[in-house]
Tab-separated table of C-alpha atoms and ligand atoms in Angstrom:
chain	number	residue	atom	x	y	z
A	32	MET	CA	-84.423	26.864	-22.065
A	33	THR	CA	-82.597	24.833	-24.897
A	34	ILE	CA	-79.285	25.174	-23.349
A	35	LEU	CA	-80.756	24.274	-19.432
A	36	ILE	CA	-82.200	20.968	-21.008
A	37	PHE	CA	-78.622	20.135	-22.880
A	38	PHE	CA	-77.003	20.786	-19.528
A	39	ILE	CA	-78.918	19.044	-17.455
A	40	LEU	CA	-78.994	15.618	-20.360
A	41	GLY	CA	-75.143	16.304	-20.463
A	42	LEU	CA	-75.419	16.215	-16.585
A	43	ILE	CA	-77.289	12.734	-16.518
A	44	ILE	CA	-75.189	11.105	-19.448
A	45	GLY	CA	-71.468	12.282	-17.879
A	46	SER	CA	-72.999	10.746	-14.897
A	47	PHE	CA	-73.707	7.657	-16.754
A	48	LEU	CA	-70.088	7.738	-18.487
A	49	ASN	CA	-68.232	7.809	-15.174
A	50	VAL	CA	-69.783	4.378	-15.056
A	51	VAL	CA	-69.016	3.299	-18.220
A	52	ILE	CA	-65.322	4.289	-17.730
A	53	CYS	CA	-64.867	2.666	-14.127
A	54	ARG	CA	-66.873	-0.721	-15.554
A	55	LEU	CA	-64.622	-0.691	-18.576
A	56	GLU	CA	-61.894	-0.627	-16.081
A	57	LEU	CA	-62.539	-3.346	-14.089
A	58	THR	CA	-64.059	-5.000	-17.019
A	59	GLU	CA	-67.696	-5.525	-15.647
A	60	SER	CA	-70.991	-4.898	-17.619
A	61	ILE	CA	-72.286	-1.925	-17.674
A	62	LEU	CA	-75.531	-2.786	-16.602
A	63	GLY	CA	-76.654	-2.667	-12.749
A	64	ARG	CA	-76.908	0.024	-10.202
A	65	SER	CA	-73.900	1.667	-9.216
A	66	HIS	CA	-71.850	0.441	-6.152
A	67	CYS	CA	-68.939	2.449	-4.146
A	68	PRO	CA	-65.475	0.766	-4.754
A	69	HIS	CA	-64.592	1.152	-1.629
A	70	CYS	CA	-67.573	-0.720	0.374
A	71	LYS	CA	-69.384	-2.223	-2.638
A	72	ALA	CA	-72.824	-0.635	-0.681
A	73	LEU	CA	-75.010	0.719	-3.293
A	74	ILE	CA	-75.843	4.360	-3.992
A	75	ARG	CA	-78.832	5.500	-3.251
A	76	TRP	CA	-80.897	7.549	-6.050
A	77	TYR	CA	-80.686	10.952	-3.879
A	78	ASP	CA	-76.833	9.963	-3.692
A	79	ASN	CA	-76.819	9.715	-7.091
A	80	ILE	CA	-77.978	12.927	-8.272
A	81	PRO	CA	-74.871	14.396	-10.642
A	82	LEU	CA	-72.773	17.389	-9.230
A	83	LEU	CA	-74.720	17.789	-6.729
A	84	SER	CA	-74.325	14.757	-4.401
A	85	PHE	CA	-70.693	15.195	-4.538
A	86	ILE	CA	-70.810	18.429	-2.996
A	87	LEU	CA	-73.675	17.451	-0.312
A	88	LEU	CA	-71.345	14.671	0.653
A	89	ARG	CA	-68.415	15.999	0.954
A	90	ALA	CA	-66.685	13.835	-1.551
A	91	LYS	CA	-67.051	10.914	0.829
A	92	CYS	CA	-69.344	7.741	0.732
A	93	ARG	CA	-72.189	7.580	2.874
A	94	ASP	CA	-71.351	4.661	3.816
A	95	CYS	CA	-67.550	3.831	4.688
A	96	GLN	CA	-66.342	7.566	4.521
A	97	GLY	CA	-64.197	6.611	1.729
A	98	LYS	CA	-63.268	9.499	-0.603
A	99	ILE	CA	-65.266	9.654	-3.889
A	100	SER	CA	-62.531	10.835	-7.260
A	101	TRP	CA	-62.720	14.134	-8.409
A	102	GLN	CA	-63.625	12.513	-11.989
A	103	TYR	CA	-67.032	12.156	-11.115
A	104	PRO	CA	-68.319	15.818	-10.806
A	105	LEU	CA	-65.476	16.894	-13.155
A	106	VAL	CA	-66.965	14.451	-16.011
A	107	GLU	CA	-70.245	15.164	-15.451
A	108	LEU	CA	-69.557	18.946	-15.415
A	109	ALA	CA	-67.942	18.811	-18.418
A	110	THR	CA	-70.443	16.661	-20.278
A	111	GLY	CA	-73.086	19.151	-18.925
A	112	ILE	CA	-71.206	21.852	-20.439
A	113	VAL	CA	-70.411	20.789	-24.012
A	114	PHE	CA	-73.766	18.957	-24.447
A	115	ALA	CA	-75.109	22.657	-23.507
A	116	LEU	CA	-72.838	24.471	-26.096
A	117	THR	CA	-74.279	21.752	-28.627
A	118	GLY	CA	-77.677	22.523	-28.426
A	119	TYR	CA	-77.046	26.153	-28.371
A	120	TYR	CA	-74.943	25.908	-31.355
A	121	PHE	CA	-76.341	22.830	-33.757
A	122	PHE	CA	-80.519	22.212	-32.531
A	123	ASN	CA	-83.072	24.015	-33.869
A	124	ALA	CA	-86.222	22.217	-32.851
A	125	SER	CA	-88.051	23.011	-36.561
A	126	GLU	CA	-85.377	21.541	-38.870
A	127	PHE	CA	-85.124	17.915	-38.862
A	128	GLN	CA	-81.255	17.983	-40.216
A	129	SER	CA	-80.346	19.771	-37.234
A	130	TRP	CA	-81.947	16.688	-34.867
A	131	ALA	CA	-79.612	14.840	-37.086
A	132	VAL	CA	-76.571	16.765	-36.478
A	133	THR	CA	-76.925	17.212	-32.539
A	134	LEU	CA	-77.641	13.733	-32.055
A	135	PHE	CA	-74.653	12.624	-34.104
A	136	TYR	CA	-72.496	15.676	-32.222
A	137	LEU	CA	-73.461	14.375	-28.528
A	138	VAL	CA	-72.834	10.573	-28.949
A	139	SER	CA	-69.258	11.398	-30.755
A	140	PHE	CA	-68.368	13.745	-27.933
A	141	ALA	CA	-69.771	11.301	-25.350
A	142	LEU	CA	-67.710	8.496	-26.955
A	143	LEU	CA	-64.939	10.890	-27.227
A	144	THR	CA	-65.247	11.972	-23.366
A	145	VAL	CA	-64.631	8.680	-22.170
A	146	VAL	CA	-61.844	8.037	-24.195
A	147	PHE	CA	-60.362	11.232	-22.900
A	148	VAL	CA	-60.488	10.317	-19.118
A	149	TYR	CA	-59.573	6.066	-20.101
A	150	ASP	CA	-56.366	7.741	-21.324
A	151	PHE	CA	-55.950	10.191	-19.020
A	152	LYS	CA	-55.974	7.730	-15.927
A	153	LEU	CA	-54.686	4.520	-17.890
A	154	MET	CA	-52.454	5.965	-20.974
A	155	GLU	CA	-54.805	3.453	-22.704
A	156	ILE	CA	-57.107	3.729	-25.040
A	157	PRO	CA	-60.424	1.736	-24.780
A	158	MET	CA	-60.565	0.140	-28.434
A	159	ILE	CA	-64.387	-0.948	-28.347
A	160	VAL	CA	-65.213	2.689	-27.497
A	161	LEU	CA	-62.739	3.781	-30.652
A	162	TRP	CA	-64.598	1.858	-33.072
A	163	ALA	CA	-67.943	2.528	-31.691
A	164	GLY	CA	-67.171	5.754	-32.953
A	165	VAL	CA	-65.294	4.911	-36.020
A	166	ILE	CA	-68.763	3.140	-36.999
A	167	TRP	CA	-71.171	5.937	-35.901
A	168	ALA	CA	-68.908	8.608	-37.756
A	169	VAL	CA	-68.925	6.410	-40.711
A	170	LEU	CA	-72.893	5.578	-40.419
A	171	TYR	CA	-73.513	9.762	-40.673
A	172	LEU	CA	-71.164	10.695	-43.888
A	173	VAL	CA	-73.155	8.394	-45.554
A	174	PHE	CA	-76.488	9.157	-44.425
A	175	LEU	CA	-75.634	13.191	-45.073
A	176	ASP	CA	-74.424	11.596	-48.440
A	177	TRP	CA	-77.670	10.046	-48.948
A	178	SER	CA	-80.078	12.361	-47.556
A	179	SER	CA	-78.398	15.058	-49.939
A	180	PHE	CA	-78.707	12.904	-52.951
A	181	ASN	CA	-80.845	14.679	-55.856
A	182	LEU	CA	-82.467	12.309	-58.170
A	183	ALA	CA	-83.387	15.470	-60.643
A	184	ASP	CA	-79.196	15.933	-61.485
A	185	GLY	CA	-78.041	12.520	-60.017
A	186	ARG	CA	-75.588	15.102	-57.629
A	187	MET	CA	-74.784	14.472	-54.070
A	188	SER	CA	-72.560	15.420	-51.411
A	189	SER	CA	-69.158	13.443	-50.898
A	190	GLU	CA	-68.840	13.845	-47.202
A	191	ILE	CA	-67.663	9.933	-46.732
A	192	ILE	CA	-64.779	10.890	-49.207
A	193	SER	CA	-63.926	14.168	-47.304
A	194	GLY	CA	-64.030	12.103	-44.182
A	195	ILE	CA	-61.721	9.179	-45.485
A	196	ILE	CA	-59.273	11.571	-46.587
A	197	GLY	CA	-59.167	13.348	-43.396
A	198	GLY	CA	-59.029	10.342	-41.351
A	199	GLY	CA	-56.190	8.396	-43.632
A	200	ALA	CA	-54.195	11.370	-43.717
A	201	ALA	CA	-54.383	11.747	-40.033
A	202	PHE	CA	-53.645	7.755	-39.620
A	203	VAL	CA	-50.894	7.883	-41.674
A	204	PHE	CA	-49.186	10.739	-39.780
A	205	PHE	CA	-49.721	9.743	-36.525
A	206	PHE	CA	-48.884	5.803	-37.112
A	207	ALA	CA	-45.516	7.090	-38.854
A	208	LEU	CA	-44.645	9.310	-35.312
A	209	SER	CA	-45.626	6.165	-33.475
A	210	TYR	CA	-43.464	4.039	-35.480
A	211	LEU	CA	-40.675	6.238	-36.435
A	212	SER	CA	-40.508	7.000	-31.965
A	213	LYS	CA	-41.104	3.208	-31.296
A	214	GLU	CA	-43.959	4.265	-29.577
A	215	LYS	CA	-42.195	7.239	-27.537
A	216	TRP	CA	-44.159	10.280	-29.124
A	217	MET	CA	-47.344	8.981	-29.637
A	218	GLY	CA	-48.560	5.335	-29.667
A	219	TYR	CA	-50.547	3.255	-32.240
A	220	GLY	CA	-53.640	3.708	-30.437
A	221	ASP	CA	-53.468	7.772	-31.237
A	222	ALA	CA	-53.509	6.647	-34.538
A	223	TYR	CA	-57.027	5.490	-34.222
A	224	VAL	CA	-58.214	8.544	-31.941
A	225	ALA	CA	-56.689	10.293	-35.074
A	226	LEU	CA	-58.404	7.989	-38.051
A	227	TRP	CA	-62.044	9.059	-35.788
A	228	ALA	CA	-61.021	12.658	-35.841
A	229	GLY	CA	-60.369	13.063	-39.753
A	230	LEU	CA	-63.835	10.879	-40.359
A	231	ILE	CA	-65.079	13.712	-37.797
A	232	MET	CA	-63.571	17.119	-39.042
A	233	GLY	CA	-62.797	15.995	-42.940
A	234	TRP	CA	-60.446	17.175	-45.181
A	235	PRO	CA	-58.640	19.744	-44.556
A	236	GLY	CA	-61.310	20.954	-41.327
A	237	ILE	CA	-58.559	17.628	-39.143
A	238	LEU	CA	-56.147	20.462	-39.595
A	239	LEU	CA	-57.425	22.619	-37.726
A	240	ALA	CA	-58.195	20.139	-35.144
A	241	LEU	CA	-54.538	18.382	-35.141
A	242	MET	CA	-53.017	22.075	-35.130
A	243	LEU	CA	-55.624	22.552	-31.841
A	244	ALA	CA	-54.493	19.059	-30.413
A	245	PHE	CA	-50.834	19.837	-30.301
A	246	THR	CA	-51.106	23.573	-29.007
A	247	ILE	CA	-53.366	22.344	-25.778
A	248	GLY	CA	-50.847	19.434	-25.764
A	249	ALA	CA	-47.894	21.715	-25.503
A	250	ILE	CA	-49.688	24.246	-22.962
A	251	TRP	CA	-50.352	21.573	-20.868
A	252	GLY	CA	-46.595	19.918	-21.114
A	253	ILE	CA	-45.568	23.104	-19.918
A	254	ILE	CA	-47.979	23.865	-17.125
A	255	LEU	CA	-46.475	19.803	-15.895
A	256	ILE	CA	-42.840	21.004	-16.672
A	257	ALA	CA	-42.640	24.408	-14.776
A	258	LEU	CA	-44.731	22.328	-11.843
A	259	LYS	CA	-42.110	19.714	-11.786
A	260	LYS	CA	-44.732	17.290	-12.309
A	261	LYS	CA	-42.811	15.706	-15.567
A	262	GLU	CA	-39.666	15.467	-17.595
A	263	LEU	CA	-39.115	16.436	-20.759
A	264	LYS	CA	-38.982	13.127	-21.721
A	265	SER	CA	-41.263	11.463	-19.753
A	266	GLN	CA	-44.901	9.915	-21.699
A	267	ILE	CA	-47.868	12.137	-21.423
A	268	PRO	CA	-50.927	10.659	-22.807
A	269	PHE	CA	-52.001	12.293	-26.359
A	270	ALA	CA	-56.101	11.242	-26.722
A	271	PRO	CA	-56.820	13.930	-24.682
A	272	PHE	CA	-55.506	16.761	-26.497
A	273	LEU	CA	-56.850	14.787	-29.688
A	274	SER	CA	-60.466	14.738	-27.893
A	275	SER	CA	-60.325	18.355	-26.610
A	276	GLY	CA	-59.317	19.449	-30.153
A	277	LEU	CA	-61.538	18.033	-32.294
A	278	ILE	CA	-64.361	19.383	-29.985
A	279	LEU	CA	-63.009	22.749	-29.966
A	280	ALA	CA	-62.205	22.502	-34.150
A	281	VAL	CA	-66.339	21.672	-34.556
A	282	PHE	CA	-67.510	24.167	-32.530
A	283	LEU	CA	-64.369	26.844	-33.676
A	284	GLU	CA	-65.877	26.010	-37.608
A	285	LYS	CA	-69.299	26.677	-36.495
A	286	ILE	CA	-68.884	30.031	-34.847
A	287	TYR	CA	-66.128	31.773	-37.217
A	288	PRO	CA	-67.005	29.929	-40.688
A	289	GLN	CA	-64.070	32.421	-41.420
A	290	VAL	CA	-61.335	29.209	-40.608
A	291	GLU	CA	-62.548	27.797	-43.826
A	292	TYR	CA	-60.909	30.684	-45.747
A	293	TRP	CA	-57.263	29.650	-44.136
A	294	TYR	CA	-58.118	25.932	-45.289
A	295	GLY	CA	-58.011	27.750	-48.858
A	296	VAL	CA	-54.137	26.942	-48.702
A	297	PHE	CA	-54.419	23.405	-48.144
A	298	LYS	CA	-57.165	22.750	-50.936
B	225	ZN	ZN1	-68.349	3.234	0.384
């Protein structure tokens, strides 16, 4: 039941993220009703149902028959799945802390989805979304440390320190890659996404996220070369791999806490 509620919530948020992505592209306000990008006709409420409308309308606008992009159902479905998994693995209605954790991941994953799609389409990082994510992560880490503070012995967790070390290390690494390659291998924007990822994963968790990101990137690169869509030298946006590697790492750490033994080497 929880999974279904989170899945449907994800579909709805995914639908909203599509609007955010398109309006960021056109630098329009994110308020106001959605309209067809071809004929500008307002979209009827019954044509605006996540996933279903795309299938029922057979990917065409009801007014002008203009094509509806695959981006819409794919982002909705992906957000639905990620939200369902977050609800399943992190949410427990009777535990206050789990509400905070779940809310933190849902917002972070939604923002990461926007960065993923935007960079994939336009090879550019939407900085406003990125900074929103960074601030959100810092607030969450401060909250974790604050809520763990024990008056009796003055102890508290040091999530913020772990986050700053993880984020700082990832930022320096990607910044160096961009600088040394004159932005051929990586862009400076990727360094900021890496900083954000490091805040979320902490140290040494960020290493798992980066390892997954490079693995996904390598597999994707091989597929593109095999399909002859890209040459070895051509540029591929990296933020999609960083964001998917990060999301995967968050779940892996939760499902297999044993991966932390592997980190032991780096501690
Ligand atoms: Zn239309």
